[in-house]
PDB file as gemmi writes it, atoms N, CA and C in Angstrom:
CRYST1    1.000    1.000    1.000  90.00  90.00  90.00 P 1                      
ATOM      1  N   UNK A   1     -30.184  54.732-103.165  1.00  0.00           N  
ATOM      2  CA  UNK A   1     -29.413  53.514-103.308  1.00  0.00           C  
ATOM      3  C   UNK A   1     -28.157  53.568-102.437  1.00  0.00           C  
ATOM      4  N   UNK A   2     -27.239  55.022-102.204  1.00  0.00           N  
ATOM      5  CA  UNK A   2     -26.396  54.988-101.719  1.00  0.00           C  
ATOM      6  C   UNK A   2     -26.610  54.731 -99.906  1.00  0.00           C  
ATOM      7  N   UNK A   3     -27.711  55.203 -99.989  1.00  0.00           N  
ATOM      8  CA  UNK A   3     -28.140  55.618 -98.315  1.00  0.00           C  
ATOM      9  C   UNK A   3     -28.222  53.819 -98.295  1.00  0.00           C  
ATOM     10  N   UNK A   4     -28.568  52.975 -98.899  1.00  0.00           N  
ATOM     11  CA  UNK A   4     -29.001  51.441 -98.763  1.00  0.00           C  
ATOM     12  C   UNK A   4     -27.493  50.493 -98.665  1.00  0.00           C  
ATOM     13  N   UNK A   5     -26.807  51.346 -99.300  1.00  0.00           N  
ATOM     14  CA  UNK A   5     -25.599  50.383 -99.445  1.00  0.00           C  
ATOM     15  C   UNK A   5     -24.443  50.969 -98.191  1.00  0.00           C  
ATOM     16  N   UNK A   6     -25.422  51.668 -97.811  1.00  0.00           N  
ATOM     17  CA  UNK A   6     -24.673  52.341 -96.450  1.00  0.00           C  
ATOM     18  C   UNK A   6     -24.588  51.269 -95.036  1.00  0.00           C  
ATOM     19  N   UNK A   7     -26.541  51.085 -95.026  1.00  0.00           N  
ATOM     20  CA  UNK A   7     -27.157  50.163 -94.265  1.00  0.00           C  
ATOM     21  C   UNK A   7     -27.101  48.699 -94.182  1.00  0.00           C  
ATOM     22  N   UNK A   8     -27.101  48.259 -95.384  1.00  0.00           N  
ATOM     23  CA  UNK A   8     -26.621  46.810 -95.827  1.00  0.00           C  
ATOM     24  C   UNK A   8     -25.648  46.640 -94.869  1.00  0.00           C  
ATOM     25  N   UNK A   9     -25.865  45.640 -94.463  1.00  0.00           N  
ATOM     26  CA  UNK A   9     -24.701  44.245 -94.175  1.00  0.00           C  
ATOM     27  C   UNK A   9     -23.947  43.653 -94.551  1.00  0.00           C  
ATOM     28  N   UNK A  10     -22.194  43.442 -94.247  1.00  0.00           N  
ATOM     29  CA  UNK A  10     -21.860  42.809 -95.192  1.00  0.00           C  
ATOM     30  C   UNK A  10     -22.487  41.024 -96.126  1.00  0.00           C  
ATOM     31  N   UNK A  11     -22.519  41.394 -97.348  1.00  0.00           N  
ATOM     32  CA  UNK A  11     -22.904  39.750 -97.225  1.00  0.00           C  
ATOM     33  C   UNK A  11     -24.664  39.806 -97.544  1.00  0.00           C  
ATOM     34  N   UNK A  12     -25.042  41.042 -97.611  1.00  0.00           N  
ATOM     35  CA  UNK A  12     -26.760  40.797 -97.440  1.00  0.00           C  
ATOM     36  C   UNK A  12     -26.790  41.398 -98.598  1.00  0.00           C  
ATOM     37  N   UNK A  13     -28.887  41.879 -98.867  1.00  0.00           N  
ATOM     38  CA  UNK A  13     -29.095  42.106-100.512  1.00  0.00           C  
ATOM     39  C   UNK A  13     -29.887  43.257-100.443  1.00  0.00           C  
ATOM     40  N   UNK A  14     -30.038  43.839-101.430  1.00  0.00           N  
ATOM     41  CA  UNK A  14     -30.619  45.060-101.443  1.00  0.00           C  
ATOM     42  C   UNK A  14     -31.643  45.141-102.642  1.00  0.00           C  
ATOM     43  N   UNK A  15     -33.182  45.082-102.467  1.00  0.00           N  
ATOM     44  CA  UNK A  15     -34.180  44.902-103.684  1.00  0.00           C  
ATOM     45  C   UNK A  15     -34.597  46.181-104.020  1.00  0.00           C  
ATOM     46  N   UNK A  16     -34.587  46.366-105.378  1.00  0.00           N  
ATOM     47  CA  UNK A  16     -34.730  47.172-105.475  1.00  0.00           C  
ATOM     48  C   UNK A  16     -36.323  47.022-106.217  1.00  0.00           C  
ATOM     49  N   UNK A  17     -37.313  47.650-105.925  1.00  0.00           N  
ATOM     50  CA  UNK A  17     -38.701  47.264-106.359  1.00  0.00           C  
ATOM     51  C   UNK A  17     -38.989  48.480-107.418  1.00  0.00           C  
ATOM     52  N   UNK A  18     -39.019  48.310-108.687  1.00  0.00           N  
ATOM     53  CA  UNK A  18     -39.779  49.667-109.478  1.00  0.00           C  
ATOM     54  C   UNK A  18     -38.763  50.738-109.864  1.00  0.00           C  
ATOM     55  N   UNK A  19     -39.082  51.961-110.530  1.00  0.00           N  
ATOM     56  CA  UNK A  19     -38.307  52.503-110.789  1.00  0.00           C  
ATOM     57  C   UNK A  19     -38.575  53.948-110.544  1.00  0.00           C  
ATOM     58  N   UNK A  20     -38.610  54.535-109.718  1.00  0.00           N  
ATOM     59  CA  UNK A  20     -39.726  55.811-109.591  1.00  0.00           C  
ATOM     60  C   UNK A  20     -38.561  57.418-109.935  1.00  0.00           C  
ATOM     61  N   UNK A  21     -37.316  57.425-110.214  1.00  0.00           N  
ATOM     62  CA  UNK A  21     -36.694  58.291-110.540  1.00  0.00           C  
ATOM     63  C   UNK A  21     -36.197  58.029-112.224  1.00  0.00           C  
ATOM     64  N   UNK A  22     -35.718  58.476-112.770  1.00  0.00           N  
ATOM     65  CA  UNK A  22     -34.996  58.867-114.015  1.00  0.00           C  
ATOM     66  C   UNK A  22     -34.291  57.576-114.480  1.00  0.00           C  
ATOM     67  N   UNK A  23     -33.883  56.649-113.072  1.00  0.00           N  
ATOM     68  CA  UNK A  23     -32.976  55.392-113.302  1.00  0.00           C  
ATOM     69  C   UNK A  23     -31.427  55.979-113.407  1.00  0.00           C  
ATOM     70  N   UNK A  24     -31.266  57.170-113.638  1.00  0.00           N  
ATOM     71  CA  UNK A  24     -30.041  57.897-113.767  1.00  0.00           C  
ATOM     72  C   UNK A  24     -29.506  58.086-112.381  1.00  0.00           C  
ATOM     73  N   UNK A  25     -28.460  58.232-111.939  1.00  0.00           N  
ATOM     74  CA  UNK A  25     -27.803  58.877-110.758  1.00  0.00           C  
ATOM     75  C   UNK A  25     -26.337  57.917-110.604  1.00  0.00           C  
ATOM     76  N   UNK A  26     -25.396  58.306-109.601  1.00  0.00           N  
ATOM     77  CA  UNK A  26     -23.970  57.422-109.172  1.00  0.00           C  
ATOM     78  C   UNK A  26     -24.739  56.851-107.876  1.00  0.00           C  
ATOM     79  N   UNK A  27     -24.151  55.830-108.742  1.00  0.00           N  
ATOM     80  CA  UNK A  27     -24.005  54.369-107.105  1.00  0.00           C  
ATOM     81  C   UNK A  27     -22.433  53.757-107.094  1.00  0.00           C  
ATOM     82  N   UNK A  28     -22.604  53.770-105.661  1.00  0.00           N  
ATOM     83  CA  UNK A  28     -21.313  53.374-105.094  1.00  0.00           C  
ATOM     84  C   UNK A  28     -21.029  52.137-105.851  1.00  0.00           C  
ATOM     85  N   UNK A  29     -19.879  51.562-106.612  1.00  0.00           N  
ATOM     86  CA  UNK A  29     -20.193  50.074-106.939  1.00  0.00           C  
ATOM     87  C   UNK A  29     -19.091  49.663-105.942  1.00  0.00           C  
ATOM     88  N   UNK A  30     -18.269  50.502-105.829  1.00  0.00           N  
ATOM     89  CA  UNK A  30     -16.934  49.805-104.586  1.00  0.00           C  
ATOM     90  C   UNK A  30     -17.781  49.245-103.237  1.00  0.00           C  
ATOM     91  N   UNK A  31     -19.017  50.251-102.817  1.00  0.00           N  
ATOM     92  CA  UNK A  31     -19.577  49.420-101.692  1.00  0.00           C  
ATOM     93  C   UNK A  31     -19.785  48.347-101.585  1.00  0.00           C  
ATOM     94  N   UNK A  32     -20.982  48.236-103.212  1.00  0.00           N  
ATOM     95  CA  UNK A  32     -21.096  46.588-103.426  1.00  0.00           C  
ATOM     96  C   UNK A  32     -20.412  45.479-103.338  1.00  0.00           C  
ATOM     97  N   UNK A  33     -19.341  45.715-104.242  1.00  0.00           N  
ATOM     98  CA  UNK A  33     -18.193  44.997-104.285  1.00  0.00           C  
ATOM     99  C   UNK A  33     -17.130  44.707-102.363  1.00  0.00           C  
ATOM    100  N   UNK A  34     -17.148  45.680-101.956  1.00  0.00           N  
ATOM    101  CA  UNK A  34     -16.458  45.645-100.683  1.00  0.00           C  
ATOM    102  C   UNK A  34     -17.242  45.070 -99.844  1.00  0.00           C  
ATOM    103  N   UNK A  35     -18.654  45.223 -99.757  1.00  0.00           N  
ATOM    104  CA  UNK A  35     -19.607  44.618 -98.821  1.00  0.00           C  
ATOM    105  C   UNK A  35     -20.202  42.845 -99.606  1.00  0.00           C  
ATOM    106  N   UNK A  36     -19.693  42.724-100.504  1.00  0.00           N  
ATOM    107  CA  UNK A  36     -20.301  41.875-101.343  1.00  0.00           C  
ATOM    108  C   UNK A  36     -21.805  41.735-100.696  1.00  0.00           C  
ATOM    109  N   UNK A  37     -22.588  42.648-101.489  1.00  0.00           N  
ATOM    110  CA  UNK A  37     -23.887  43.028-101.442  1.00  0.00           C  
ATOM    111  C   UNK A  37     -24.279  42.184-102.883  1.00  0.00           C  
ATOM    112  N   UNK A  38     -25.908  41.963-102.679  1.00  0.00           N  
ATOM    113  CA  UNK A  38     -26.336  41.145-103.700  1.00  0.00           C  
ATOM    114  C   UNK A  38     -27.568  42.330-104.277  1.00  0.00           C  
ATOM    115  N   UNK A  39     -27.456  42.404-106.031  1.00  0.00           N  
ATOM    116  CA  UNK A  39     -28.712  43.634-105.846  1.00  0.00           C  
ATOM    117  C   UNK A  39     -29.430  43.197-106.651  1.00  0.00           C  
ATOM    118  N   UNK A  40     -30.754  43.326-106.430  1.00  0.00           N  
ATOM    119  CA  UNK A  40     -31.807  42.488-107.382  1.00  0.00           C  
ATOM    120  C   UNK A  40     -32.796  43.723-107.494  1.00  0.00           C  
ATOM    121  N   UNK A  41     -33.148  43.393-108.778  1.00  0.00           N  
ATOM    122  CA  UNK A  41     -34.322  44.525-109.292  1.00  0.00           C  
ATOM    123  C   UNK A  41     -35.485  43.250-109.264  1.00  0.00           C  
ATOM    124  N   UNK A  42     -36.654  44.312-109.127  1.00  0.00           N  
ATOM    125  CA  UNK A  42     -37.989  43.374-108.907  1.00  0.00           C  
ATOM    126  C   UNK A  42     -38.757  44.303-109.678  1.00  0.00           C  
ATOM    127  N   UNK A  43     -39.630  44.102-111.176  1.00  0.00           N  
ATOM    128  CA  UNK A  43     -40.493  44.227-111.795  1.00  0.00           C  
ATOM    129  C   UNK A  43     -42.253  43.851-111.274  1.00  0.00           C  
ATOM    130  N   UNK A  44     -42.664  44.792-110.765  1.00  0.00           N  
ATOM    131  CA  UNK A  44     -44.179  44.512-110.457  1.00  0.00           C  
ATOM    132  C   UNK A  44     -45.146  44.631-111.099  1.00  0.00           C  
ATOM    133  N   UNK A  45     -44.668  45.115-112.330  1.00  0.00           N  
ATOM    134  CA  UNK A  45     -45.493  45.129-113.632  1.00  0.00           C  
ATOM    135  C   UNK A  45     -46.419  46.996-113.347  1.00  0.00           C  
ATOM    136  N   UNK A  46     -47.470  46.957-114.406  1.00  0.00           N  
ATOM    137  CA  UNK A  46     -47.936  48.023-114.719  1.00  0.00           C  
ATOM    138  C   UNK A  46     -49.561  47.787-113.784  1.00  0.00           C  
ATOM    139  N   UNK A  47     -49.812  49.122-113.653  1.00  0.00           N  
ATOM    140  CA  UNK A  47     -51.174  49.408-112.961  1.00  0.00           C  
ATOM    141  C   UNK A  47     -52.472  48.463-113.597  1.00  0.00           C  
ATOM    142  N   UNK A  48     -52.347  48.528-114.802  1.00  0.00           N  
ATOM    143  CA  UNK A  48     -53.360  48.128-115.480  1.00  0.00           C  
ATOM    144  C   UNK A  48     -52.847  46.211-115.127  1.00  0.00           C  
ATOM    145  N   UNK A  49     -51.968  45.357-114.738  1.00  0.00           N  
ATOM    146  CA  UNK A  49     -51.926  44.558-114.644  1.00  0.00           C  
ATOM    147  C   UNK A  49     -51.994  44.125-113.566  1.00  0.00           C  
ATOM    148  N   UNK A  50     -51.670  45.133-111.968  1.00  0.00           N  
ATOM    149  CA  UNK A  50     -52.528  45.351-110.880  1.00  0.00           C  
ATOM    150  C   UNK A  50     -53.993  45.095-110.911  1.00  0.00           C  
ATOM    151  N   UNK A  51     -54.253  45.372-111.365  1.00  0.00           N  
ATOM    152  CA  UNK A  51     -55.943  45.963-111.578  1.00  0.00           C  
ATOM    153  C   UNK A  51     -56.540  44.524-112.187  1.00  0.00           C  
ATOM    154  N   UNK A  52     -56.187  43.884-113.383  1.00  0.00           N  
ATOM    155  CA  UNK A  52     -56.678  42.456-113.613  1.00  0.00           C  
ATOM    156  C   UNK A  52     -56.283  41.681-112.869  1.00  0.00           C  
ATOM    157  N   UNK A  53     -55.253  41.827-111.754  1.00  0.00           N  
ATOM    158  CA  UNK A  53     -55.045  40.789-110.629  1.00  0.00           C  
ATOM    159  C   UNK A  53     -56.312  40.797-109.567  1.00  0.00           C  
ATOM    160  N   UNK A  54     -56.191  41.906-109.328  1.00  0.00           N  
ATOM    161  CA  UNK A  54     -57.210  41.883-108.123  1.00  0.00           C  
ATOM    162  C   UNK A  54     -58.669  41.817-108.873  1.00  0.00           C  
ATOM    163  N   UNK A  55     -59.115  41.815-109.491  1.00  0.00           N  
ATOM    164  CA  UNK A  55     -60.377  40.951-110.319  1.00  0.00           C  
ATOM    165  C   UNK A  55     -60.291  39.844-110.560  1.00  0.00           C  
ATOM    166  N   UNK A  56     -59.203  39.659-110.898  1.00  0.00           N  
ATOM    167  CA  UNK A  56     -58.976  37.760-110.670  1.00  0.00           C  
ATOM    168  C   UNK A  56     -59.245  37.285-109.522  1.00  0.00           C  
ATOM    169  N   UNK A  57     -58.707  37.850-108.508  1.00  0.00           N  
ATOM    170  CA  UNK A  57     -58.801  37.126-107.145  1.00  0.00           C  
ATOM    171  C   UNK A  57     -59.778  37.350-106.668  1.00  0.00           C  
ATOM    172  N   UNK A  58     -60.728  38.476-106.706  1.00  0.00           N  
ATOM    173  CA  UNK A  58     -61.875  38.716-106.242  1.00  0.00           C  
ATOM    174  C   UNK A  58     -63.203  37.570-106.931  1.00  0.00           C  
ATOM    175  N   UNK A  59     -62.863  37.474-108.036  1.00  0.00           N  
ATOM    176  CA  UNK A  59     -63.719  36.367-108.994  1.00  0.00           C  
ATOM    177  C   UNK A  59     -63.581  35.290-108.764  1.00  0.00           C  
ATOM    178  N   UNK A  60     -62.055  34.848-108.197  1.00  0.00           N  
ATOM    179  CA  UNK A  60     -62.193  33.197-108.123  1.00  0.00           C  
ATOM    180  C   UNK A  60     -62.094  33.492-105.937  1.00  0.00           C  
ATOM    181  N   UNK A  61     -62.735  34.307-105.795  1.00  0.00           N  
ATOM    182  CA  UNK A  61     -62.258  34.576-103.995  1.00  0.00           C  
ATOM    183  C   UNK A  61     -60.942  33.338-103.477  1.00  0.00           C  
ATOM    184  N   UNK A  62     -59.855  34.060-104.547  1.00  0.00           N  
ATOM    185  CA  UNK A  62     -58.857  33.806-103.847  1.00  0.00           C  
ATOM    186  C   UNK A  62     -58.177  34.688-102.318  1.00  0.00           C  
ATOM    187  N   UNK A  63     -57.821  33.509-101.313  1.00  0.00           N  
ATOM    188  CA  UNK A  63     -57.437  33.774-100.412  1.00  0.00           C  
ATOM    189  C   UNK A  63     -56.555  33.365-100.289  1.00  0.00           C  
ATOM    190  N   UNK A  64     -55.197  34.173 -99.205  1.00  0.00           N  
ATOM    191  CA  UNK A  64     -53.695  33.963 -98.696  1.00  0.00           C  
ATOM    192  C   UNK A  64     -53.924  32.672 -97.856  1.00  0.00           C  
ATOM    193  N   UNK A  65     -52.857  31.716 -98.138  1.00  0.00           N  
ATOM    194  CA  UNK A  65     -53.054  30.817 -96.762  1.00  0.00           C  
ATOM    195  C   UNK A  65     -52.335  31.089 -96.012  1.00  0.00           C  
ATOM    196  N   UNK A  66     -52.670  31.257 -94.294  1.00  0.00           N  
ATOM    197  CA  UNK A  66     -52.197  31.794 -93.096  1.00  0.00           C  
ATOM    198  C   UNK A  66     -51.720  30.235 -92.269  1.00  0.00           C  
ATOM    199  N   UNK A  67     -50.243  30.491 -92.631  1.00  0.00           N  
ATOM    200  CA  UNK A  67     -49.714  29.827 -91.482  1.00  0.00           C  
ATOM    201  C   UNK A  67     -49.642  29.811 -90.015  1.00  0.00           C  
ATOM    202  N   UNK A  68     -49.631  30.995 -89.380  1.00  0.00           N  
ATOM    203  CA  UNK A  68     -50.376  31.382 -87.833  1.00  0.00           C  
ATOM    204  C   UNK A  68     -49.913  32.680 -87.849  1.00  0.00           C  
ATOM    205  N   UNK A  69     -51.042  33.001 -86.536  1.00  0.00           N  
ATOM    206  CA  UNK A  69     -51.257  34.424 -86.702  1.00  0.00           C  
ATOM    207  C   UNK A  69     -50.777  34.637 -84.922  1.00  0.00           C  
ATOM    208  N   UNK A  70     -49.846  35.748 -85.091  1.00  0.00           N  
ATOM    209  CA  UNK A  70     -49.637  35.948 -83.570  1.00  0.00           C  
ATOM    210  C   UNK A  70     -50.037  37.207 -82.757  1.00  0.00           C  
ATOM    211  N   UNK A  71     -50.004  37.385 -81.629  1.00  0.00           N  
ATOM    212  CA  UNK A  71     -50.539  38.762 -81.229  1.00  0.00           C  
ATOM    213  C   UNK A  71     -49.661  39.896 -81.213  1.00  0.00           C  
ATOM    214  N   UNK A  72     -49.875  41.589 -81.334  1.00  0.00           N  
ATOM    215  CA  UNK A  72     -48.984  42.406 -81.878  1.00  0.00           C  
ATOM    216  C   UNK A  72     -47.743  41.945 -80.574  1.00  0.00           C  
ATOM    217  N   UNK A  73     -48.183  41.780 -79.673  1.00  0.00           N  
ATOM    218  CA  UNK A  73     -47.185  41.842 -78.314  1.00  0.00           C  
ATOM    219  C   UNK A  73     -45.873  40.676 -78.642  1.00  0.00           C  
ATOM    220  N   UNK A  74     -46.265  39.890 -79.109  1.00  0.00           N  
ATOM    221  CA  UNK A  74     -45.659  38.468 -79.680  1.00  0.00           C  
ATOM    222  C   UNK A  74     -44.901  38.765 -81.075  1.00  0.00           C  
ATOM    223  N   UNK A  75     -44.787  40.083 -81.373  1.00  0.00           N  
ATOM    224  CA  UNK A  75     -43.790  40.560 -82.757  1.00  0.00           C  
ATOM    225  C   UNK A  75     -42.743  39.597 -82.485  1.00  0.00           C  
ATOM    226  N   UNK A  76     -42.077  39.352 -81.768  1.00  0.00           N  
ATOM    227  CA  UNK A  76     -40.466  39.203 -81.816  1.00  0.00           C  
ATOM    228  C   UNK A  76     -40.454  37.595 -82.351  1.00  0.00           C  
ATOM    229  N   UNK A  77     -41.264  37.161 -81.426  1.00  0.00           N  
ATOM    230  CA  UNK A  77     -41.634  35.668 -81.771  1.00  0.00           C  
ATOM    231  C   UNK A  77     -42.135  35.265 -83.028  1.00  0.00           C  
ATOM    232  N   UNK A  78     -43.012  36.256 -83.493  1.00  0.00           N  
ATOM    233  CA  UNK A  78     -43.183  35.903 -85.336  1.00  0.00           C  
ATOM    234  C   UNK A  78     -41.696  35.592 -86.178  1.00  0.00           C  
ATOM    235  N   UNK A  79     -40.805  36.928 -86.058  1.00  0.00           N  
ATOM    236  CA  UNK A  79     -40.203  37.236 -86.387  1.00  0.00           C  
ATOM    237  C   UNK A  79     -38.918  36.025 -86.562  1.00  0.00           C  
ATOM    238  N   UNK A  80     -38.685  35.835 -84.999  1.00  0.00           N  
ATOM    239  CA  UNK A  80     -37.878  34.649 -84.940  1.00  0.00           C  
ATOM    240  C   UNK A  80     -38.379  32.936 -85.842  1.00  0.00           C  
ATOM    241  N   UNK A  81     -39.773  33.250 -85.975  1.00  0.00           N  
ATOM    242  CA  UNK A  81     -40.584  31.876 -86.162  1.00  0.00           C  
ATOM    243  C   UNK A  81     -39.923  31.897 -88.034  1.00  0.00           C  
ATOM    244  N   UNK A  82     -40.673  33.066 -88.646  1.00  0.00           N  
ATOM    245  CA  UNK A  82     -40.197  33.272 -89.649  1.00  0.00           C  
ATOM    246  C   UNK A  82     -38.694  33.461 -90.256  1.00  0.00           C  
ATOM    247  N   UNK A  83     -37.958  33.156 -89.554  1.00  0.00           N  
ATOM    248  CA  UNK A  83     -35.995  33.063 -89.584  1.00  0.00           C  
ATOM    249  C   UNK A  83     -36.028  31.657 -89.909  1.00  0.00           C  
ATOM    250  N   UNK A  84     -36.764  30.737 -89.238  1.00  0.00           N  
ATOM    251  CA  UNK A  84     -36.709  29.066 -88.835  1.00  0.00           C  
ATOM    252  C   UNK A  84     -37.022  28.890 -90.560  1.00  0.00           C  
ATOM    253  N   UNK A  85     -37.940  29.336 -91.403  1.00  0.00           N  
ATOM    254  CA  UNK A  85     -38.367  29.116 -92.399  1.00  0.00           C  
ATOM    255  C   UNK A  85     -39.654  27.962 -92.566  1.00  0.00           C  
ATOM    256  N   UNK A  86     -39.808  27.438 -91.086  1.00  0.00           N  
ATOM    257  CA  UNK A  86     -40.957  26.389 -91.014  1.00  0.00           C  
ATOM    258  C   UNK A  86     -42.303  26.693 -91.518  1.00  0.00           C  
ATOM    259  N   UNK A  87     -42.389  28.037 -91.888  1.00  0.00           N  
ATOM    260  CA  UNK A  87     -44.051  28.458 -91.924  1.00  0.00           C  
ATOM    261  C   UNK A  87     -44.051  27.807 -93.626  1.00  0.00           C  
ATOM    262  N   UNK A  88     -45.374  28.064 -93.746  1.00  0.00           N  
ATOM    263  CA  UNK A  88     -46.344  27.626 -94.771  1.00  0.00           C  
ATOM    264  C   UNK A  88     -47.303  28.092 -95.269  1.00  0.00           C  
ATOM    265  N   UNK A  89     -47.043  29.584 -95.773  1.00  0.00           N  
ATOM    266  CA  UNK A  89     -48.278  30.739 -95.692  1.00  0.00           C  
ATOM    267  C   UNK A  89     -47.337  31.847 -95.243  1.00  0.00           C  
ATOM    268  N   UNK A  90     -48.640  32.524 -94.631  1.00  0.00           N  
ATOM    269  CA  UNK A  90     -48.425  33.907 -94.488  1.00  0.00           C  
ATOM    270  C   UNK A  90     -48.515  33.702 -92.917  1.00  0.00           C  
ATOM    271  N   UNK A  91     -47.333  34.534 -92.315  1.00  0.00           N  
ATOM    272  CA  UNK A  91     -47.167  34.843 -90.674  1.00  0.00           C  
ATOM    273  C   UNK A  91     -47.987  36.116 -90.544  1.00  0.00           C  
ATOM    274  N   UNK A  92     -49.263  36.513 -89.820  1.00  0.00           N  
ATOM    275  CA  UNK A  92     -50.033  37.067 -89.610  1.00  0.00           C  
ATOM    276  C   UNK A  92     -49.613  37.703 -87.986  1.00  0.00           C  
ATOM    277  N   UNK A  93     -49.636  39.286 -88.127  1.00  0.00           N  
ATOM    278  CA  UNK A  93     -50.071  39.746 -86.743  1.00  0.00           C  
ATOM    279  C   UNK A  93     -50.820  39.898 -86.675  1.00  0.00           C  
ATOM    280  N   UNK A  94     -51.907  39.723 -85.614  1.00  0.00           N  
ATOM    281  CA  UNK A  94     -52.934  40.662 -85.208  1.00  0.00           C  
ATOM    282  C   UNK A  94     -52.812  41.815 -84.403  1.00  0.00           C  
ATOM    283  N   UNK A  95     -53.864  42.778 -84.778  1.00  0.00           N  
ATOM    284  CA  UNK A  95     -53.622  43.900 -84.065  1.00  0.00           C  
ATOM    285  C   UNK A  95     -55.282  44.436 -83.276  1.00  0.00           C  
TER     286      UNK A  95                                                      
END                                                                             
């Protein structure tokens, strides 16, 4: 967490996905506060609720909708496309 609030930007956010240590340890809170960092925890739920997702989707063949797909060489241009916020789906590289 500390190494993240190192990297952060002022002004930007830091997700935190899951919990894979003790949840115990020191975090900087002056960083936060000095960088006014935004910190959000994200719950992805349990394996076993993994697992009835992707049987769901496999059963009803749910698919992602792909807003466009660009070539690996064309990274930068996804990238920028996806800043605009115009897409509608998923920005796809190909590789």
């Amino acid at each position: 967490m500390n190494e993240s609030l190192k990297a952060v930007n002022y002004g930007g956010q830091i997700s935190l996905i899951g919990v894979l240590t003790s949840g115990k340890g020191e975090i900087s809170t002056g960083a936060i506060l000095m960088k006014n960092v935004r910190v959000q925890g994200i719950y992805v739920g349990s394996r076993e609720m993994f697992e009835d997702m992707n049987r769901a989707i496999a059963l009803h063949k749910i698919r992602p909708i792909c807003d466009r797909v660009f070539p690996l060489e064309s990274v930068r241009y996804a990238l920028k496309y996806m800043e605009t916020g115009a897409h509608f789906g998923k920005i796809c590289i190909q590789l």
